[in-house]
Short mmCIF file of C-alpha atoms in Angstrom, two decimals:
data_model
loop_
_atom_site.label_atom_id
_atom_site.label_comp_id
_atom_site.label_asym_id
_atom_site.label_seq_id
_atom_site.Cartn_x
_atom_site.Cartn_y
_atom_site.Cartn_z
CA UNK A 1 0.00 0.00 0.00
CA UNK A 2 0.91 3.59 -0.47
CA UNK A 3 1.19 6.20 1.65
CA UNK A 4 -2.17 7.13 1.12
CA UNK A 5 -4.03 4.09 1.08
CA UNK A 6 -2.17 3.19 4.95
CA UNK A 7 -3.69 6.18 6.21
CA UNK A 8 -7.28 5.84 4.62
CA UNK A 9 -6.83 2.43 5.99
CA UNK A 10 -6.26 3.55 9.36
CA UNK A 11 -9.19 6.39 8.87
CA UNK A 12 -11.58 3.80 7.86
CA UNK A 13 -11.12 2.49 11.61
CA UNK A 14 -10.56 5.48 13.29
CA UNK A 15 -14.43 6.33 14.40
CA UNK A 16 -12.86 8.79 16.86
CA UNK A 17 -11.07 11.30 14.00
CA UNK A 18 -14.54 10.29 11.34
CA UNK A 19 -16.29 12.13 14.54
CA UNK A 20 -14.34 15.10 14.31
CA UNK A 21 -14.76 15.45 9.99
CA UNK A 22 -10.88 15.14 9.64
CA UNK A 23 -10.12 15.08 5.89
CA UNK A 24 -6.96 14.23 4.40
CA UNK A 25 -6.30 16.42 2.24
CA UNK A 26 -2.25 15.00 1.38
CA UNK A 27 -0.75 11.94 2.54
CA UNK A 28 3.03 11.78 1.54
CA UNK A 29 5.80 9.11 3.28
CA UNK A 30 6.15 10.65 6.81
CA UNK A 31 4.10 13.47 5.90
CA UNK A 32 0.64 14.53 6.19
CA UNK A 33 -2.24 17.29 6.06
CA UNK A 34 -5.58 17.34 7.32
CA UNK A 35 -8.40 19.46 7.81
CA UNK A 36 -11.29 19.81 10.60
CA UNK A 37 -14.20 22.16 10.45
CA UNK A 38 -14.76 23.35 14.47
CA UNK A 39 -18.35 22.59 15.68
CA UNK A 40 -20.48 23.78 18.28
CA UNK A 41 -19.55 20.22 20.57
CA UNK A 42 -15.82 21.21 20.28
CA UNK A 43 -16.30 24.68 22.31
CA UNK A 44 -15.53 24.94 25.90
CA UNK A 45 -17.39 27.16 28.54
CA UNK A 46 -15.10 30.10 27.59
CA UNK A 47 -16.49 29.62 23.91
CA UNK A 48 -13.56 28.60 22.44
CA UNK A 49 -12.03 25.12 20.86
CA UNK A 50 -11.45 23.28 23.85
CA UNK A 51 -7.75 22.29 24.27
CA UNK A 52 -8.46 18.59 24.42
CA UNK A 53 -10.01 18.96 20.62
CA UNK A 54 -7.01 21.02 19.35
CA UNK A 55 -4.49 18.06 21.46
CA UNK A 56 -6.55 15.53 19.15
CA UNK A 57 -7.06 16.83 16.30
CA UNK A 58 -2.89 17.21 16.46
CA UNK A 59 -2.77 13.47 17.56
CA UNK A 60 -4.27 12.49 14.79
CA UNK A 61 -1.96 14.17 12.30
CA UNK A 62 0.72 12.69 14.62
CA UNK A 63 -0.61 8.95 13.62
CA UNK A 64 -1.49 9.62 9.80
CA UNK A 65 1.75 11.03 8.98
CA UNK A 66 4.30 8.39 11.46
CA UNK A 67 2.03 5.27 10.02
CA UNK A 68 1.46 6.10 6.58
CA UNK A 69 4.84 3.24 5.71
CA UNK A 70 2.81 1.30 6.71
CA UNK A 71 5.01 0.64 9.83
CA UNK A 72 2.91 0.80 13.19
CA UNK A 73 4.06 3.49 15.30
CA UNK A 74 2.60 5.16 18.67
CA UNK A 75 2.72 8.09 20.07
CA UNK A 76 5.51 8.30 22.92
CA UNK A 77 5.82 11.60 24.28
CA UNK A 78 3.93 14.48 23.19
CA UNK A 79 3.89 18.42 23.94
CA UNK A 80 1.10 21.15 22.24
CA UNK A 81 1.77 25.40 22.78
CA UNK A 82 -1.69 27.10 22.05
CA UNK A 83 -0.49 30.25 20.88
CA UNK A 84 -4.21 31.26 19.63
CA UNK A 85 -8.12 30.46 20.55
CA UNK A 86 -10.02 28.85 18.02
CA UNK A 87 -13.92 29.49 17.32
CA UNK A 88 -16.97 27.73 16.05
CA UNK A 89 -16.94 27.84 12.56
CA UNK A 90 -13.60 28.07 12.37
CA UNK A 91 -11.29 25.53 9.74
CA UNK A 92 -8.30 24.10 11.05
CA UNK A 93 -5.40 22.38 9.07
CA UNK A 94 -2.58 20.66 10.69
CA UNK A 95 0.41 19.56 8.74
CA UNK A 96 2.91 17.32 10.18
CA UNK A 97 6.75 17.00 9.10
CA UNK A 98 9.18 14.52 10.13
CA UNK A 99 12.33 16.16 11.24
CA UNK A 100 14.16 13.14 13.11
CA UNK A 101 14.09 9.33 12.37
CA UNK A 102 15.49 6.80 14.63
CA UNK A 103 15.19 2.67 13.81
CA UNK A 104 13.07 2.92 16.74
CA UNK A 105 11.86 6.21 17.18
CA UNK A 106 10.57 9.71 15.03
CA UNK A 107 9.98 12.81 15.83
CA UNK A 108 7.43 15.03 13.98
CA UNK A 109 6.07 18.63 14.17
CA UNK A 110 3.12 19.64 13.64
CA UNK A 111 1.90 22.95 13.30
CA UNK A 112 -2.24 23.77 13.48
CA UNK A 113 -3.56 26.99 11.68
CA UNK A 114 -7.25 28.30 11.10
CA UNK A 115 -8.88 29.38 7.86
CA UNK A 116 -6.93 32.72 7.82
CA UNK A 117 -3.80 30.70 8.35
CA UNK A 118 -3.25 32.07 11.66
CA UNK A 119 -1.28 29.77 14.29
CA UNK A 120 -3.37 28.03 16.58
CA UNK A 121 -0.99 25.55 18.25
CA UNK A 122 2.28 24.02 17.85
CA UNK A 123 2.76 20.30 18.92
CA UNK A 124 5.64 17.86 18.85
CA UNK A 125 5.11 14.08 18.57
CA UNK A 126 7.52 11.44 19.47
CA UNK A 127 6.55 7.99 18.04
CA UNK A 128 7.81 4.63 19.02
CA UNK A 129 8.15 2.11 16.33
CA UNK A 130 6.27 -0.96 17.62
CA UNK A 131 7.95 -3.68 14.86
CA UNK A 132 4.49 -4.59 13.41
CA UNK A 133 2.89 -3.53 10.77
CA UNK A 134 -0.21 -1.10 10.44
CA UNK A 135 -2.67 -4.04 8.77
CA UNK A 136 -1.31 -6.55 11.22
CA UNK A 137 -3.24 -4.35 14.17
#
């Protein structure tokens, strides 16, 4: 399978990110970016995204990009700035970038932006690379 078709595979069971209306939009080796619209269940009592959503959404990226080899990988350590509140209605896009690569471990950032491309968050995934293979899970 290509990069692609690993992490449509792994969307396909992923009821959690289908919930949220993550699209991938690309899907390259190591790489990804998708988008979420922000509903009215992702705001928090200040009326804002709630963190938890934004941590998620990043996760997500974190697993479509450090899976799409098809290699299973999870998440080992991971570590989100919000440098911006995001609102209903709002589109975010997170785009995550390998920038180390260990035989047992990655590292990927990810950086989250809204519609206007502003900055909402910047997160940092560590992965650990379990030896099995995505399809084997």
């Amino acid at each position: 399978m290509n990069p692609r078709q690993v992490a449509e595979y792994m969307f396909d069971q992923d009821e959690f990110s289908q919930w949220m209306n993550i699209k991938l939009i690309e899907v390259k080796e190591n790489y990804c970016l998708i988008e979420m619209p922000i509903k009215k269940e992702m705001i928090n009592g200040l009326k804002t995204v709630h963190g938890g959503v934004t941590f998620a959404f990043a996760d997500s990226a974190l697993a479509f990009s450090s899976n799409n080899s098809g290699d299973a990988a999870v998440a080992l350590n991971c570590i989100i700035n919000f440098t911006k509140a995001g609102k209903e209605g709002d589109i975010f896009r997170a785009e995550s970038i390998l920038v180390n690569d260990t035989r047992k471990t990655a590292v990927y950032d990810i950086k989250i932006t809204n519609q206007n491309e502003e900055l909402i968050a910047k997160f940092v995934g560590t992965v650990y690379k379990i030896g099995k293979k995505v399809i084997e899970l």
